PDB file of C-alpha atoms and ligand atoms in Angstrom:
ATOM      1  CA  UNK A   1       0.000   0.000   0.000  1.00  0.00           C
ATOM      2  CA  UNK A   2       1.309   3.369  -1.205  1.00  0.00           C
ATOM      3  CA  UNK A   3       1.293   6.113   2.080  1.00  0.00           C
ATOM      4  CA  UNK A   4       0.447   9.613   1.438  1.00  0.00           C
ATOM      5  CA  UNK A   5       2.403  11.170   4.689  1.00  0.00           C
ATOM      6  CA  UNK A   6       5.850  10.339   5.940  1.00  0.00           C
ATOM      7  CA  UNK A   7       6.508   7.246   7.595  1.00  0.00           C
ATOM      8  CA  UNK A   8       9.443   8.887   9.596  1.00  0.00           C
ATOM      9  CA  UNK A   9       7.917  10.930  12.694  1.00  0.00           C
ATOM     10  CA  UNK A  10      11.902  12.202  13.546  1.00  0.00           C
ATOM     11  CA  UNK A  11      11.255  15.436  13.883  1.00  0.00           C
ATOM     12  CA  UNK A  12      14.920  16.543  12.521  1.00  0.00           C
ATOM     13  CA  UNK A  13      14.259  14.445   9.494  1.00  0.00           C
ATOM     14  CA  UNK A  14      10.823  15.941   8.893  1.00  0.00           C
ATOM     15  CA  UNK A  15      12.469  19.588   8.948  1.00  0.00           C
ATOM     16  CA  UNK A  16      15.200  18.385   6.542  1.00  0.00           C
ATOM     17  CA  UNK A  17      12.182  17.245   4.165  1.00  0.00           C
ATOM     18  CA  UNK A  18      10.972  20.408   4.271  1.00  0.00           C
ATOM     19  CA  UNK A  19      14.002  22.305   3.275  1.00  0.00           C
ATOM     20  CA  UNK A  20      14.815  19.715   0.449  1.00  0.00           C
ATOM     21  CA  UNK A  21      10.903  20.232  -0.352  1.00  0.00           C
ATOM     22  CA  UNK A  22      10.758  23.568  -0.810  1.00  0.00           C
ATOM     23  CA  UNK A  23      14.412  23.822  -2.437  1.00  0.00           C
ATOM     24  CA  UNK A  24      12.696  21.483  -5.352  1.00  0.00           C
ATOM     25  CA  UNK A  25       9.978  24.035  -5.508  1.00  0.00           C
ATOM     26  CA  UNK A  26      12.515  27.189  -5.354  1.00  0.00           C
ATOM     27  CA  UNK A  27      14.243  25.682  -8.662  1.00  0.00           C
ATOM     28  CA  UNK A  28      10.841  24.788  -9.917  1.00  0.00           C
ATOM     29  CA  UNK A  29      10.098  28.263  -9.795  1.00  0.00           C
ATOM     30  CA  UNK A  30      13.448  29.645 -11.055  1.00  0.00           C
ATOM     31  CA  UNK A  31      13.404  27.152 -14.530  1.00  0.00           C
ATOM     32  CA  UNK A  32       9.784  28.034 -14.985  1.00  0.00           C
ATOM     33  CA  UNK A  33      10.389  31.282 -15.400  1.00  0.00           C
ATOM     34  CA  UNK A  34      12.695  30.692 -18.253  1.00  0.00           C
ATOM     35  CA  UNK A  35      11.690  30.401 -21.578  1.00  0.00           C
ATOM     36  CA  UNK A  36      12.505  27.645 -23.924  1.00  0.00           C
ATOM     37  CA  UNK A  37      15.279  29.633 -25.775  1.00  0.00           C
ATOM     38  CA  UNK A  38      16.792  30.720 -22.186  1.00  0.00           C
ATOM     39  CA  UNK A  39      17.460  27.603 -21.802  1.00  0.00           C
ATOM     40  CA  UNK A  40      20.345  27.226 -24.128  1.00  0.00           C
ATOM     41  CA  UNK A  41      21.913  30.405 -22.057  1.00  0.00           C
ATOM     42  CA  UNK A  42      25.020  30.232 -19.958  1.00  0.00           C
ATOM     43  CA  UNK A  43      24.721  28.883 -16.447  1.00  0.00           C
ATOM     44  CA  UNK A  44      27.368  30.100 -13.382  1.00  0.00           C
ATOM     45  CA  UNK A  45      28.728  26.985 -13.988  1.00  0.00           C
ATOM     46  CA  UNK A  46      31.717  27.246 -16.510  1.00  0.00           C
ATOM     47  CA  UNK A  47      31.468  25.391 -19.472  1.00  0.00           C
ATOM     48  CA  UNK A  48      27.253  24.373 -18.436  1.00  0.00           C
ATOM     49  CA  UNK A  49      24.213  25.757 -19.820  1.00  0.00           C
ATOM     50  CA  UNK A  50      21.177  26.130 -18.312  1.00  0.00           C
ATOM     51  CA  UNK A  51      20.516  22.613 -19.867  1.00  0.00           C
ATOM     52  CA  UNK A  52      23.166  20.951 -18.377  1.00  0.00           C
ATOM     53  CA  UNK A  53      21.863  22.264 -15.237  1.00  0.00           C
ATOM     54  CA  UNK A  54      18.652  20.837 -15.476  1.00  0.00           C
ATOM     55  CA  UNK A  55      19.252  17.646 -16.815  1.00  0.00           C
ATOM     56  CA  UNK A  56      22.306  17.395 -13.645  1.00  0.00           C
ATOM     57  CA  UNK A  57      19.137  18.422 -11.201  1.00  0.00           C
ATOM     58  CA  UNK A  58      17.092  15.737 -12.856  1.00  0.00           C
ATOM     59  CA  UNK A  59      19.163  12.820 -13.441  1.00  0.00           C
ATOM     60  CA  UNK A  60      20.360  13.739  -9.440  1.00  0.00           C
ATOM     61  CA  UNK A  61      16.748  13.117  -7.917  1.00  0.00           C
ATOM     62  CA  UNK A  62      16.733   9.717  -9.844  1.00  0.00           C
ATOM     63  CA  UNK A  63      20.522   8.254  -8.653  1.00  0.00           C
ATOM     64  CA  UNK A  64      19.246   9.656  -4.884  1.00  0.00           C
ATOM     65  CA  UNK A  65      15.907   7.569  -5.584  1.00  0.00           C
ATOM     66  CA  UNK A  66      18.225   5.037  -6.423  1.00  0.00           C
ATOM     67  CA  UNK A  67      20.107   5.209  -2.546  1.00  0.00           C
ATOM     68  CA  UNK A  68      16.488   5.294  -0.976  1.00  0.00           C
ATOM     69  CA  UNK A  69      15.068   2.225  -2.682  1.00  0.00           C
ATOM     70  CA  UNK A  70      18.483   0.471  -1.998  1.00  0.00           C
ATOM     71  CA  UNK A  71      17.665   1.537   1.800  1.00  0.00           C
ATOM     72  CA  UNK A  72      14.019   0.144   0.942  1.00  0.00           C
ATOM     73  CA  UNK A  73      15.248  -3.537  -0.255  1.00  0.00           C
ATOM     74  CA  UNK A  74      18.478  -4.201   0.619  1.00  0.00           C
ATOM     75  CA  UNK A  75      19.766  -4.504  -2.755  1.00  0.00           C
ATOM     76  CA  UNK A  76      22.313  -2.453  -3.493  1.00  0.00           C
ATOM     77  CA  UNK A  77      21.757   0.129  -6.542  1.00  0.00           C
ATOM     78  CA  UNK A  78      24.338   2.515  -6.864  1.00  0.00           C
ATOM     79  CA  UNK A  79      23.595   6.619  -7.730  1.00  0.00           C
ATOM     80  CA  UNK A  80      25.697   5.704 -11.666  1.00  0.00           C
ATOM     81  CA  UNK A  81      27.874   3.427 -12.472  1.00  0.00           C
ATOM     82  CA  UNK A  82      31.123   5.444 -12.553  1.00  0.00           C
ATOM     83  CA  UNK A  83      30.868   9.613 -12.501  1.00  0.00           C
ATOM     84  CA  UNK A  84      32.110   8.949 -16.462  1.00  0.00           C
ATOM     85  CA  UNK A  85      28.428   7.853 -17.203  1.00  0.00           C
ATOM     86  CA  UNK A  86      27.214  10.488 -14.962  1.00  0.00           C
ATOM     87  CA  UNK A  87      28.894  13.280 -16.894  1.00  0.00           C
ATOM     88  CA  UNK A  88      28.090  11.205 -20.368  1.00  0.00           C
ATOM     89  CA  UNK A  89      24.219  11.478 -19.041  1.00  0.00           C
ATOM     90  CA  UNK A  90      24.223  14.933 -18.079  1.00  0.00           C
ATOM     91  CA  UNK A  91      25.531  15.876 -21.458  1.00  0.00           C
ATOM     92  CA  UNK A  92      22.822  13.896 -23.494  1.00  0.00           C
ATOM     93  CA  UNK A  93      20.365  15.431 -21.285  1.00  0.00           C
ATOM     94  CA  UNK A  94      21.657  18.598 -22.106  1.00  0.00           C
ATOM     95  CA  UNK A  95      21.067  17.860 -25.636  1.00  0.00           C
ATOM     96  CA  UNK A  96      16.815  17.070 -24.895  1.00  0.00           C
ATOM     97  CA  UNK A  97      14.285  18.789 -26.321  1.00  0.00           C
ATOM     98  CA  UNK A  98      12.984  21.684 -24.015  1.00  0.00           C
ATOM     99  CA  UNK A  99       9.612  19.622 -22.960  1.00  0.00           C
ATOM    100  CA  UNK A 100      11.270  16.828 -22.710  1.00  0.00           C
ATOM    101  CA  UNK A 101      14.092  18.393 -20.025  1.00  0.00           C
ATOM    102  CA  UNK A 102      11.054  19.933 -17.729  1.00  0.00           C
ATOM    103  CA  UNK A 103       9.815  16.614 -18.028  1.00  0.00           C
ATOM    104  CA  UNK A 104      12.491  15.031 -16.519  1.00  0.00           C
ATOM    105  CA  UNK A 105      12.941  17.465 -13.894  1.00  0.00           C
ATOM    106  CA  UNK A 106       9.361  17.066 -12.961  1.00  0.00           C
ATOM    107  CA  UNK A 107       8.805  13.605 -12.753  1.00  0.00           C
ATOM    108  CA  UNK A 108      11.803  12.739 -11.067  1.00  0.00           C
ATOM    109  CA  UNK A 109      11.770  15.312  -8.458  1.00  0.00           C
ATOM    110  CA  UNK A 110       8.143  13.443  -8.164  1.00  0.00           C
ATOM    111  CA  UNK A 111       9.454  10.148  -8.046  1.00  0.00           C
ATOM    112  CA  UNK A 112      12.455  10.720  -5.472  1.00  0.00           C
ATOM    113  CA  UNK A 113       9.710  12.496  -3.208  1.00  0.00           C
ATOM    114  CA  UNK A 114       7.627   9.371  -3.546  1.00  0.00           C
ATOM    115  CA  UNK A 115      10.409   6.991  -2.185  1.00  0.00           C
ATOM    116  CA  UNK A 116      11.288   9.575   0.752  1.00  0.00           C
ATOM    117  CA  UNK A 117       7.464   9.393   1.994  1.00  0.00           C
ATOM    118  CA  UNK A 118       6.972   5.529   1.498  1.00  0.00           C
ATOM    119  CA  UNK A 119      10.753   4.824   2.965  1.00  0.00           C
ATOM    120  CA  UNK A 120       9.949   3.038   6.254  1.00  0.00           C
ATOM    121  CA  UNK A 121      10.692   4.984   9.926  1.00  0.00           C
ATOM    122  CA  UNK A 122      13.794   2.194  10.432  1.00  0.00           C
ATOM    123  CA  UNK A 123      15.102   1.889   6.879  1.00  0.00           C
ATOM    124  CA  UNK A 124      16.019   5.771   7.029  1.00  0.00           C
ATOM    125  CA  UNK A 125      19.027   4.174   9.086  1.00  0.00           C
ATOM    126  CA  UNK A 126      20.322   1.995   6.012  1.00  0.00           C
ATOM    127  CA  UNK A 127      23.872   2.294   5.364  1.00  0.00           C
ATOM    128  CA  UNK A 128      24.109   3.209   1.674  1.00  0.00           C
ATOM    129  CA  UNK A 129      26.856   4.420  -0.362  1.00  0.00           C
ATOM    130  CA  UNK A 130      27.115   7.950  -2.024  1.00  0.00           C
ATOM    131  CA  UNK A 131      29.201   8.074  -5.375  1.00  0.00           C
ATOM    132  CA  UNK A 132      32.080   9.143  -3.495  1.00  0.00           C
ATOM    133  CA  UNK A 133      32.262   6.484  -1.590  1.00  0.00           C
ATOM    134  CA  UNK A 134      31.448   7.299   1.661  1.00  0.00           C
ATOM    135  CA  UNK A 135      29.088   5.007   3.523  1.00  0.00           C
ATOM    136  CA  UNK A 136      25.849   7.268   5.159  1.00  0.00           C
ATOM    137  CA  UNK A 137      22.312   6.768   6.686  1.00  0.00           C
ATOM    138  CA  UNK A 138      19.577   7.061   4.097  1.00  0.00           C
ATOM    139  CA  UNK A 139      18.863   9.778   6.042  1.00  0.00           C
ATOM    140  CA  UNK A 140      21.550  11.758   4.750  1.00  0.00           C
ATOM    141  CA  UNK A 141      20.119  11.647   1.116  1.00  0.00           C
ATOM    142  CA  UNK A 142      18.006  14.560   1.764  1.00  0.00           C
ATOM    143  CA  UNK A 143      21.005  16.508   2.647  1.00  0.00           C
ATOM    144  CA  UNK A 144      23.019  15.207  -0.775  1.00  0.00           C
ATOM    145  CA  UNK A 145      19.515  16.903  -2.551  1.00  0.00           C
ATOM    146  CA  UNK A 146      18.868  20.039  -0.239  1.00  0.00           C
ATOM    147  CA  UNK A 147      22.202  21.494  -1.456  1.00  0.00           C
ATOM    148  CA  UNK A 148      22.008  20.399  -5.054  1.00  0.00           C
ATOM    149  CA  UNK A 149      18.351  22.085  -5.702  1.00  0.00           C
ATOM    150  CA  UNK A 150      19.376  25.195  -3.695  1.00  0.00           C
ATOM    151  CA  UNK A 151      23.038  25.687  -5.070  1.00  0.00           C
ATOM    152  CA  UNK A 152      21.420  24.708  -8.363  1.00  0.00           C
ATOM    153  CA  UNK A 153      18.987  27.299  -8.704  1.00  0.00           C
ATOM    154  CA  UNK A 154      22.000  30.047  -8.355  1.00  0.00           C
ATOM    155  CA  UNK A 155      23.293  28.546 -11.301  1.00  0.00           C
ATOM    156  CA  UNK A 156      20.208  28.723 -13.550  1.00  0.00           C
ATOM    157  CA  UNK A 157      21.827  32.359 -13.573  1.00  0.00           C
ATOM    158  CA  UNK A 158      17.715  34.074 -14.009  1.00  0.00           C
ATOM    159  CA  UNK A 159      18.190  36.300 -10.469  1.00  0.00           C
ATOM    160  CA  UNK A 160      18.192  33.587  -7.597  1.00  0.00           C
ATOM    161  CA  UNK A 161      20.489  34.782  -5.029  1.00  0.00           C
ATOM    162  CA  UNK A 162      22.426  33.038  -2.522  1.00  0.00           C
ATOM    163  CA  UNK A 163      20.482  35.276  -0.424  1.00  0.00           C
ATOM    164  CA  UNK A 164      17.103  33.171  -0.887  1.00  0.00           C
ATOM    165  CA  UNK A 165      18.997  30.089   0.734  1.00  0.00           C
ATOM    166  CA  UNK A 166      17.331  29.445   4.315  1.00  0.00           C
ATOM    167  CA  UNK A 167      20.170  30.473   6.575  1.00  0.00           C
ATOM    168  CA  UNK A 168      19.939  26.529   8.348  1.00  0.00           C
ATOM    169  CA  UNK A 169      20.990  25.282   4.571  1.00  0.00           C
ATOM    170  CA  UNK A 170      23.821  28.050   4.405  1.00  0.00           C
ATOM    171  CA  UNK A 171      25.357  27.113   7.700  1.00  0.00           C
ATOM    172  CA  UNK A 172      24.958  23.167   6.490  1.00  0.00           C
ATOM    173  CA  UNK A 173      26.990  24.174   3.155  1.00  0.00           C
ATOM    174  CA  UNK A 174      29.478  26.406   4.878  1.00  0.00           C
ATOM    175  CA  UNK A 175      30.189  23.102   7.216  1.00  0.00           C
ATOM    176  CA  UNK A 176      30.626  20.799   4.405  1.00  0.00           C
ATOM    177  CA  UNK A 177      32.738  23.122   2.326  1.00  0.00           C
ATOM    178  CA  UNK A 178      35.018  23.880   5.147  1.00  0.00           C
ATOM    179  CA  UNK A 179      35.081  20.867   5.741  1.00  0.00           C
ATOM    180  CA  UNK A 180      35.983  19.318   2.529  1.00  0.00           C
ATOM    181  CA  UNK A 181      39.138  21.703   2.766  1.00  0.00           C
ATOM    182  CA  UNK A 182      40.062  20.709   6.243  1.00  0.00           C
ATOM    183  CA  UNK A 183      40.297  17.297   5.084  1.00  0.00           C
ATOM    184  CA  UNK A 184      42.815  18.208   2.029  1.00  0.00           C
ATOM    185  CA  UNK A 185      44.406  21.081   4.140  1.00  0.00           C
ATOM    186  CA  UNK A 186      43.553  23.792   1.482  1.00  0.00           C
ATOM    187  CA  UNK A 187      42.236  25.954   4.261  1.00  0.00           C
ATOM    188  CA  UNK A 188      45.801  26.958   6.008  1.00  0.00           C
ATOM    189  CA  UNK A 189      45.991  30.345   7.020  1.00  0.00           C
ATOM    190  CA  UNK A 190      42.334  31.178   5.991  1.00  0.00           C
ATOM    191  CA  UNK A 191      39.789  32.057   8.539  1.00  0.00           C
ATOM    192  CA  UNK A 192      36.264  32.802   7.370  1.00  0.00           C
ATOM    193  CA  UNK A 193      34.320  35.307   9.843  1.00  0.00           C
ATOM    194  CA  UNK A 194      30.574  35.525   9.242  1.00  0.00           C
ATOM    195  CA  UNK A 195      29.419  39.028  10.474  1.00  0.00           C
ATOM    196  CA  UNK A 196      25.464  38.379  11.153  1.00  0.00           C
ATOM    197  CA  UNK A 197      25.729  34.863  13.002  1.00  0.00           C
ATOM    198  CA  UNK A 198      28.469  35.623  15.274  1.00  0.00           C
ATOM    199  CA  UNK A 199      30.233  32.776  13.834  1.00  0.00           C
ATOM    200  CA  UNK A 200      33.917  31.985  13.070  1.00  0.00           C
ATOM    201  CA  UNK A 201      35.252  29.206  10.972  1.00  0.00           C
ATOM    202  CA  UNK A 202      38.565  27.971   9.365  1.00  0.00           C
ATOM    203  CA  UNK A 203      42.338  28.123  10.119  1.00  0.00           C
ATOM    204  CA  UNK A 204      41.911  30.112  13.693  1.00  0.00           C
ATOM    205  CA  UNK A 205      45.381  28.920  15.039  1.00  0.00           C
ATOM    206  CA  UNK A 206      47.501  30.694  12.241  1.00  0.00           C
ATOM    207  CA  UNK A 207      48.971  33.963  13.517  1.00  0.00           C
ATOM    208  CA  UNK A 208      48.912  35.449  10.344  1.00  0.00           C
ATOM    209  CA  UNK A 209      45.386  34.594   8.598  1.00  0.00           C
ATOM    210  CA  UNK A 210      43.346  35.915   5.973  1.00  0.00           C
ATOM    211  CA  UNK A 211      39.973  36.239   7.114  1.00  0.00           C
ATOM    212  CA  UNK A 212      37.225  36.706   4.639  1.00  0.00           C
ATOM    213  CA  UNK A 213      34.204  38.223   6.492  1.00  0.00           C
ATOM    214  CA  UNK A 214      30.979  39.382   5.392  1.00  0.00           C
ATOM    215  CA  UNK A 215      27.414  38.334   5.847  1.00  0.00           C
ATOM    216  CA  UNK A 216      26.337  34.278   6.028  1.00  0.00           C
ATOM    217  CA  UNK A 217      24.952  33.969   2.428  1.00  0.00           C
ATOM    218  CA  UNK A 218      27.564  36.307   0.738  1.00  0.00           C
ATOM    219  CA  UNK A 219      31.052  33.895   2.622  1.00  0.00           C
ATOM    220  CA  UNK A 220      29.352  30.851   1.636  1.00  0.00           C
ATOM    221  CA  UNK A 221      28.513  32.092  -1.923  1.00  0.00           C
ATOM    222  CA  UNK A 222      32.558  33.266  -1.925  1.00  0.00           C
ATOM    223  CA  UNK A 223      33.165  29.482  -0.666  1.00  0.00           C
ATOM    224  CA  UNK A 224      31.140  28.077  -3.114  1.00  0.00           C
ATOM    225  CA  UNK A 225      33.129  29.721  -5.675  1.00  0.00           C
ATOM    226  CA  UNK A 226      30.235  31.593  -6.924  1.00  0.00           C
ATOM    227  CA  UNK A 227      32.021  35.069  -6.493  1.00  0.00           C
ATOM    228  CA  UNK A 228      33.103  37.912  -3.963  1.00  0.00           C
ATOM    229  CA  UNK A 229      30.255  40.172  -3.630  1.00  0.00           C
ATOM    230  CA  UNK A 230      29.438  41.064  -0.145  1.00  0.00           C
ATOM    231  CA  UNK A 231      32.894  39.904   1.818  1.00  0.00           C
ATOM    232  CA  UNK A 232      35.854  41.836   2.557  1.00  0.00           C
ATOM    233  CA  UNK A 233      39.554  40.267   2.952  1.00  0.00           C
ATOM    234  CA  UNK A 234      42.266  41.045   5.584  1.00  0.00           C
ATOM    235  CA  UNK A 235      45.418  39.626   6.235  1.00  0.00           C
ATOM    236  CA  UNK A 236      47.549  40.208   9.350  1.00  0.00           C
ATOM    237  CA  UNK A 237      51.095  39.866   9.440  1.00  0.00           C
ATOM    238  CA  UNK A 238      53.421  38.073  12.091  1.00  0.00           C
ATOM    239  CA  UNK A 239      53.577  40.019  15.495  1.00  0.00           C
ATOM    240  CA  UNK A 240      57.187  41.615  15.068  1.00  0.00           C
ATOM    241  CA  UNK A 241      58.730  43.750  16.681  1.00  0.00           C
ATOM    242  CA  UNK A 242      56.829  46.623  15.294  1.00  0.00           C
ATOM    243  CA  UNK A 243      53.208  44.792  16.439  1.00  0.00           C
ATOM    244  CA  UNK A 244      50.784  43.205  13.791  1.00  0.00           C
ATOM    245  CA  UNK A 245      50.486  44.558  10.435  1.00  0.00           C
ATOM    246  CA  UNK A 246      46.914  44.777   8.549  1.00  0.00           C
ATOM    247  CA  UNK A 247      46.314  45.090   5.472  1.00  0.00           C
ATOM    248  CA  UNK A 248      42.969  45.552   3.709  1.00  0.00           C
ATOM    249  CA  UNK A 249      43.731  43.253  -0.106  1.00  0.00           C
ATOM    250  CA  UNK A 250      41.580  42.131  -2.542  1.00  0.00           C
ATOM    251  CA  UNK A 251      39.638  38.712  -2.171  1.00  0.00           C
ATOM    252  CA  UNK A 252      41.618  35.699  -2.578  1.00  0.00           C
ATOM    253  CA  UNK A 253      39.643  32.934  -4.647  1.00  0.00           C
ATOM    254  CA  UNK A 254      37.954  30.200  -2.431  1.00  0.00           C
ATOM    255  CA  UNK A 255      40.346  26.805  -2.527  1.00  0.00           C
ATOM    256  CA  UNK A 256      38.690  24.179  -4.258  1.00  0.00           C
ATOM    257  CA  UNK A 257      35.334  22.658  -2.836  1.00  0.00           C
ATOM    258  CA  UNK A 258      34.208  19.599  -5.052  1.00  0.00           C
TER     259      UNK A 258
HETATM  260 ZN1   ZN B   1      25.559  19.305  -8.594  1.00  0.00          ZN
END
């Protein structure tokens, strides 16, 4: 029998629904309000066009569907078969006629929402394995699709704004991206200092950093490597014998995220 609610009642669960929920509907909204021939524009994505974006969004939701009905049954289906057939997908998507791309945006942003709501309360706790290899809770699909509809809708390039990102999905990103550094020690001597949250992040042992501050949604669009709007960069030199030196410099590009 098919359910028409959740079968989790984890209330931290049910709020990351939501977010992935109404991220779908935010780039829903965004790609509706392009026309056919917008399509074929330039995404923020170099070397994407809006195409690629959408077919990437689409043929996303179906290789997370794929994790959640491996949590379902036990059999393991993996999100592709090697991220060369991912990236030989996304550009025969790309190539899709304009009805045909909505299409598959639509219906499997409908089918991935179906397996979430009919995924029983225990099997969220599946171990299944993201394309990367790292082993995760089923759980933690919602998370792999919050970011990619959000971030994703920035890069339709039609006036989405990091801005429109619910601060608890900003924080999320700014913890994986920083995180994803910290692992490959790209993030020496770089301290990131977000001005409305009270919240500092990075390299905060290095006597000399460069901190990048500004506003939550303008230092994670700057991690992202979406640009430098909104955030200011200072670097502060040894203490010598003349004190600290600061120096007010232009933005340094974000290391490498993904
Ligand atoms: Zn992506």
């Amino acid at each position: 029998m098919v359910a028409r609610h959740d079968q989790t009642s984890d209330p931290e669960l049910l709020a990351a629904l939501l977010q992935a929920r109404r991220g779908t509907a935010f780039f829903a909204r965004k790609l509706n309000e392009l026309s056919d021939a917008e399509l074929d524009g330039d995404s923020l994505l170099p070397g994407w066009t809006r195409r690629h974006i959408t077919a990437h969004i689409g043929y996303n939701a179906r290789a997370i569907a794929r994790l959640v009905e491996w949590a379902a049954t036990g059999v393991e289906t993996p999100m592709y078969p090697s991220t060369e057939v991912r990236d030989h997908e996304i550009g025969f998507g790309a190539t899709l006629s304009p009805i045909a791309l909505r299409h598959l945006f639509d219906h499997s942003a409908v089918h991935l929402n179906v397996e979430w709501r009919d995924l029983p309360e225990d099997a969220w706790h599946h171990k299944v394995r993201t394309i990367q290899g790292r082993e995760v809770p089923a759980t933690e699909t919602v998370w792999m699709r919050s970011r990619e509809v959000w971030m994703h809708a920035i890069d339709l390039d039609n006036g989405a704004s990091f801005r429109d990102i619910p601060a608890p999905v900003l924080e999320r990103l700014l913890r994986d991206i920083t995180g994803a550094w910290k692992t490959r020690g790209t993030d020496k001597g770089l301290v990131l200092r977000v001005t409305d949250q009270a919240l500092t992040v990075g390299d905060t042992t290095s006597d000399s950093p460069t901190v990048v501050s500004g506003p939550l949604a303008a230092v994670v669009e700057w991690a992202a490597g979406r640009g430098s709007s909104g955030v200011t960069a200072t670097t502060t030199g040894p203490a010598g014998s003349n004190g600290t030196a600061t120096s007010n410099g232009r933005v340094p590009a974000a290391p490498k995220w993904i």
